[in-house]
Amino acid sequence: MTIALGLSLLVGIASGITLLLNNSFNKPTDPYSFLDPVEPISVPFEVYKKGHKISTSFWVVPRAIDKNKSYHEVSLKMTYKKDDDPNTPRYFDQQHPKENLIRIKIFRVTNDANETLVTDHIVTNLNLNAGWSLPEEPNERYEDCILTTFKTEYGFFRLEAEVLQNIPELNTDKIQYSLDVKKYNSGK
């Protein structure tokens, strides 16, 4: 009985040492594996209310970049129930004089916590893309419009957005608005 207990103890210790050594020397091939690049980043946004501001941060990791053709886009997304189709506010369908509607700034945060401006864009026009639904959310409908794009480098970024005009036509309980940051491949 003592021999069996000793042998079991020896096998357990040997297994533990083997696991420890394997995990110590097998470093991940992706140094950014500890980051979880959730895309798209989505932040509620009251596009109809002058003075409304948001600020959010996000990571772009090297594995999310296709050399020479990777961009990220900032888009305004509208979500509503299919049954409550708000007949998308006609504001999007009308031609407007060049009005300053939304200001978007993207900063790259450096290692020493300083920020470098990547883009400072004034949105003067809201053009909707085609709407879509997701299979897992069949009662939801989405529409969006791209507000700006920026060439992607990996790193830590901060987005600031501010509404510059009151747009009462877009203020409805049937639509939820958000700003999304997601990968965009231009193909160029």
mmCIF file of C-alpha atoms in Angstrom:
data_model
loop_
_atom_site.group_PDB
_atom_site.id
_atom_site.type_symbol
_atom_site.label_atom_id
_atom_site.label_comp_id
_atom_site.label_asym_id
_atom_site.label_seq_id
_atom_site.Cartn_x
_atom_site.Cartn_y
_atom_site.Cartn_z
ATOM 1 C CA MET A 1 0.000 0.000 0.000
ATOM 2 C CA THR A 2 2.838 2.381 0.806
ATOM 3 C CA ILE A 3 4.477 1.675 -2.543
ATOM 4 C CA ALA A 4 1.228 2.457 -4.445
ATOM 5 C CA LEU A 5 0.787 5.723 -2.509
ATOM 6 C CA GLY A 6 4.400 6.718 -3.144
ATOM 7 C CA LEU A 7 4.112 5.886 -6.836
ATOM 8 C CA SER A 8 0.896 7.932 -7.144
ATOM 9 C CA LEU A 9 2.546 10.875 -5.418
ATOM 10 C CA LEU A 10 5.569 10.636 -7.721
ATOM 11 C CA VAL A 11 3.383 10.523 -10.868
ATOM 12 C CA GLY A 12 1.391 13.561 -9.629
ATOM 13 C CA ILE A 13 4.520 15.608 -8.970
ATOM 14 C CA ALA A 14 6.020 14.656 -12.361
ATOM 15 C CA SER A 15 2.772 15.656 -14.146
ATOM 16 C CA GLY A 16 2.685 19.007 -12.343
ATOM 17 C CA ILE A 17 6.293 19.795 -13.245
ATOM 18 C CA THR A 18 5.661 18.861 -16.889
ATOM 19 C CA LEU A 19 2.618 21.175 -17.107
ATOM 20 C CA LEU A 20 4.516 23.999 -15.435
ATOM 21 C CA LEU A 21 7.466 23.702 -17.808
ATOM 22 C CA ASN A 22 5.251 23.492 -20.919
ATOM 23 C CA ASN A 23 3.330 26.635 -19.948
ATOM 24 C CA SER A 24 6.533 28.499 -19.032
ATOM 25 C CA PHE A 25 8.278 27.979 -22.375
ATOM 26 C CA ASN A 26 5.331 28.036 -24.784
ATOM 27 C CA LYS A 27 4.814 31.759 -25.236
ATOM 28 C CA PRO A 28 1.849 32.852 -27.380
ATOM 29 C CA THR A 29 2.747 33.700 -30.974
ATOM 30 C CA ASP A 30 0.463 36.749 -30.817
ATOM 31 C CA PRO A 31 1.752 39.266 -28.258
ATOM 32 C CA TYR A 32 -1.689 40.933 -28.268
ATOM 33 C CA SER A 33 -3.573 37.735 -27.414
ATOM 34 C CA PHE A 34 -4.526 39.174 -24.015
ATOM 35 C CA LEU A 35 -6.592 41.885 -25.764
ATOM 36 C CA ASP A 36 -10.132 41.154 -26.788
ATOM 37 C CA PRO A 37 -10.809 43.264 -29.889
ATOM 38 C CA VAL A 38 -14.575 43.377 -29.782
ATOM 39 C CA GLU A 39 -15.911 44.783 -33.028
ATOM 40 C CA PRO A 40 -17.861 46.790 -33.626
ATOM 41 C CA ILE A 41 -17.567 49.109 -30.683
ATOM 42 C CA SER A 42 -21.011 50.623 -30.203
ATOM 43 C CA VAL A 43 -21.873 53.659 -28.060
ATOM 44 C CA PRO A 44 -25.381 55.172 -27.660
ATOM 45 C CA PHE A 45 -25.543 58.567 -29.388
ATOM 46 C CA GLU A 46 -28.269 61.226 -29.349
ATOM 47 C CA VAL A 47 -27.707 62.454 -32.919
ATOM 48 C CA TYR A 48 -30.666 64.848 -32.694
ATOM 49 C CA LYS A 49 -29.469 66.847 -29.645
ATOM 50 C CA LYS A 50 -27.061 69.761 -30.171
ATOM 51 C CA GLY A 51 -24.164 69.648 -27.719
ATOM 52 C CA HIS A 52 -24.427 65.887 -27.040
ATOM 53 C CA LYS A 53 -20.876 64.498 -26.679
ATOM 54 C CA ILE A 54 -19.356 61.064 -26.290
ATOM 55 C CA SER A 55 -15.824 59.834 -25.716
ATOM 56 C CA THR A 56 -14.768 56.189 -25.885
ATOM 57 C CA SER A 57 -11.540 54.240 -26.286
ATOM 58 C CA PHE A 58 -10.745 51.159 -28.340
ATOM 59 C CA TRP A 59 -7.874 48.912 -29.411
ATOM 60 C CA VAL A 60 -6.835 48.002 -32.935
ATOM 61 C CA VAL A 61 -4.632 44.905 -32.789
ATOM 62 C CA PRO A 62 -2.206 43.766 -35.512
ATOM 63 C CA ARG A 63 -4.249 40.666 -36.325
ATOM 64 C CA ALA A 64 -7.140 42.948 -37.334
ATOM 65 C CA ILE A 65 -5.071 44.690 -40.024
ATOM 66 C CA ASP A 66 -4.677 43.760 -43.684
ATOM 67 C CA LYS A 67 -1.511 45.438 -44.923
ATOM 68 C CA ASN A 68 -2.068 48.587 -47.058
ATOM 69 C CA LYS A 69 -5.853 48.329 -47.200
ATOM 70 C CA SER A 70 -7.208 48.368 -43.675
ATOM 71 C CA TYR A 71 -9.364 51.186 -42.490
ATOM 72 C CA HIS A 72 -11.789 51.576 -39.653
ATOM 73 C CA GLU A 73 -15.033 53.444 -40.046
ATOM 74 C CA VAL A 74 -17.175 55.427 -37.680
ATOM 75 C CA SER A 75 -20.827 55.041 -38.580
ATOM 76 C CA LEU A 76 -24.163 56.162 -37.202
ATOM 77 C CA LYS A 77 -26.387 53.106 -36.680
ATOM 78 C CA MET A 78 -30.147 53.185 -36.255
ATOM 79 C CA THR A 79 -31.953 50.235 -34.664
ATOM 80 C CA TYR A 80 -35.720 49.777 -34.596
ATOM 81 C CA LYS A 81 -38.336 47.021 -34.421
ATOM 82 C CA LYS A 82 -39.623 45.800 -37.788
ATOM 83 C CA ASP A 83 -43.178 46.034 -36.508
ATOM 84 C CA ASP A 84 -42.582 49.642 -35.467
ATOM 85 C CA ASP A 85 -40.985 50.667 -38.771
ATOM 86 C CA PRO A 86 -40.656 54.389 -38.209
ATOM 87 C CA ASN A 87 -40.549 54.990 -41.962
ATOM 88 C CA THR A 88 -36.942 56.085 -41.568
ATOM 89 C CA PRO A 89 -36.936 59.792 -40.857
ATOM 90 C CA ARG A 90 -37.184 61.677 -44.111
ATOM 91 C CA TYR A 91 -34.277 63.835 -42.952
ATOM 92 C CA PHE A 92 -31.928 61.237 -44.437
ATOM 93 C CA ASP A 93 -33.665 61.324 -47.829
ATOM 94 C CA GLN A 94 -33.576 65.079 -48.264
ATOM 95 C CA GLN A 95 -30.748 67.132 -49.709
ATOM 96 C CA HIS A 96 -29.501 69.670 -47.196
ATOM 97 C CA PRO A 97 -27.191 72.569 -47.674
ATOM 98 C CA LYS A 98 -23.745 71.802 -46.292
ATOM 99 C CA GLU A 99 -24.570 71.949 -42.597
ATOM 100 C CA ASN A 100 -22.090 71.080 -39.876
ATOM 101 C CA LEU A 101 -23.926 68.208 -38.189
ATOM 102 C CA ILE A 102 -21.407 66.134 -36.218
ATOM 103 C CA ARG A 103 -17.725 66.583 -35.371
ATOM 104 C CA ILE A 104 -15.648 63.419 -35.044
ATOM 105 C CA LYS A 105 -12.112 63.303 -33.726
ATOM 106 C CA ILE A 106 -9.956 60.185 -33.511
ATOM 107 C CA PHE A 107 -6.804 60.258 -31.390
ATOM 108 C CA ARG A 108 -4.046 57.661 -31.170
ATOM 109 C CA VAL A 109 -2.883 57.264 -27.579
ATOM 110 C CA THR A 110 0.890 56.828 -27.342
ATOM 111 C CA ASN A 111 2.880 54.769 -24.824
ATOM 112 C CA ASP A 112 3.480 57.839 -22.651
ATOM 113 C CA ALA A 113 -0.308 58.579 -22.549
ATOM 114 C CA ASN A 114 -0.054 61.511 -24.959
ATOM 115 C CA GLU A 115 -2.524 61.749 -27.823
ATOM 116 C CA THR A 116 -1.897 62.348 -31.510
ATOM 117 C CA LEU A 117 -4.804 63.519 -33.672
ATOM 118 C CA VAL A 118 -5.514 60.973 -36.434
ATOM 119 C CA THR A 119 -8.573 62.637 -37.939
ATOM 120 C CA ASP A 120 -10.784 65.643 -37.262
ATOM 121 C CA HIS A 121 -13.847 65.379 -39.481
ATOM 122 C CA ILE A 122 -16.991 67.493 -39.718
ATOM 123 C CA VAL A 123 -19.985 65.508 -41.007
ATOM 124 C CA THR A 124 -22.147 67.668 -43.261
ATOM 125 C CA ASN A 125 -24.415 65.028 -44.727
ATOM 126 C CA LEU A 126 -26.190 61.869 -43.506
ATOM 127 C CA ASN A 127 -26.609 59.286 -46.303
ATOM 128 C CA LEU A 128 -28.096 55.944 -45.292
ATOM 129 C CA ASN A 129 -26.761 52.649 -46.563
ATOM 130 C CA ALA A 130 -29.129 49.761 -47.183
ATOM 131 C CA GLY A 131 -30.816 48.360 -44.084
ATOM 132 C CA TRP A 132 -30.413 44.805 -42.821
ATOM 133 C CA SER A 133 -31.607 42.325 -40.215
ATOM 134 C CA LEU A 134 -29.658 39.652 -38.368
ATOM 135 C CA PRO A 135 -30.912 36.038 -38.239
ATOM 136 C CA GLU A 136 -30.513 35.951 -34.446
ATOM 137 C CA GLU A 137 -32.613 39.125 -34.109
ATOM 138 C CA PRO A 138 -35.313 38.749 -36.793
ATOM 139 C CA ASN A 139 -37.520 41.499 -35.334
ATOM 140 C CA GLU A 140 -34.770 44.124 -35.318
ATOM 141 C CA ARG A 141 -33.913 46.265 -38.325
ATOM 142 C CA TYR A 142 -30.682 48.219 -38.758
ATOM 143 C CA GLU A 143 -29.660 51.054 -41.018
ATOM 144 C CA ASP A 144 -26.429 52.998 -40.934
ATOM 145 C CA CYS A 145 -24.445 55.736 -42.587
ATOM 146 C CA ILE A 146 -20.664 55.972 -42.656
ATOM 147 C CA LEU A 147 -19.529 59.234 -41.101
ATOM 148 C CA THR A 148 -15.770 58.924 -41.596
ATOM 149 C CA THR A 149 -13.009 56.379 -42.212
ATOM 150 C CA PHE A 150 -9.394 56.371 -41.070
ATOM 151 C CA LYS A 151 -6.351 54.311 -42.067
ATOM 152 C CA THR A 152 -5.645 51.736 -39.417
ATOM 153 C CA GLU A 153 -2.462 51.243 -37.488
ATOM 154 C CA TYR A 154 -2.429 49.014 -34.467
ATOM 155 C CA GLY A 155 -2.610 50.685 -31.090
ATOM 156 C CA PHE A 156 -4.916 52.335 -28.597
ATOM 157 C CA PHE A 157 -7.343 54.985 -29.891
ATOM 158 C CA ARG A 158 -9.883 57.418 -28.482
ATOM 159 C CA LEU A 159 -12.995 58.658 -30.273
ATOM 160 C CA GLU A 160 -14.710 61.965 -29.500
ATOM 161 C CA ALA A 161 -17.976 62.953 -31.165
ATOM 162 C CA GLU A 162 -20.165 66.018 -30.727
ATOM 163 C CA VAL A 163 -23.524 66.934 -32.269
ATOM 164 C CA LEU A 164 -23.346 70.449 -33.756
ATOM 165 C CA GLN A 165 -27.010 70.957 -34.781
ATOM 166 C CA ASN A 166 -30.410 70.214 -33.306
ATOM 167 C CA ILE A 167 -32.151 67.776 -35.662
ATOM 168 C CA PRO A 168 -35.647 67.360 -34.196
ATOM 169 C CA GLU A 169 -36.769 65.195 -37.154
ATOM 170 C CA LEU A 170 -34.561 62.396 -35.802
ATOM 171 C CA ASN A 171 -35.898 62.528 -32.234
ATOM 172 C CA THR A 172 -38.276 59.564 -31.984
ATOM 173 C CA ASP A 173 -38.834 56.857 -29.367
ATOM 174 C CA LYS A 174 -38.958 54.207 -32.100
ATOM 175 C CA ILE A 175 -35.268 54.473 -33.053
ATOM 176 C CA GLN A 176 -32.127 53.898 -30.982
ATOM 177 C CA TYR A 177 -29.003 55.586 -32.353
ATOM 178 C CA SER A 178 -25.414 54.568 -31.744
ATOM 179 C CA LEU A 179 -21.972 55.379 -33.062
ATOM 180 C CA ASP A 180 -20.128 52.254 -34.179
ATOM 181 C CA VAL A 181 -16.424 51.805 -34.835
ATOM 182 C CA LYS A 182 -15.655 48.789 -36.982
ATOM 183 C CA LYS A 183 -13.188 47.426 -39.495
ATOM 184 C CA TYR A 184 -13.665 48.533 -43.096
ATOM 185 C CA ASN A 185 -11.653 47.069 -45.988
ATOM 186 C CA SER A 186 -11.485 49.495 -48.880
ATOM 187 C CA GLY A 187 -9.795 47.039 -51.219
ATOM 188 C CA LYS A 188 -7.365 49.756 -52.356
#
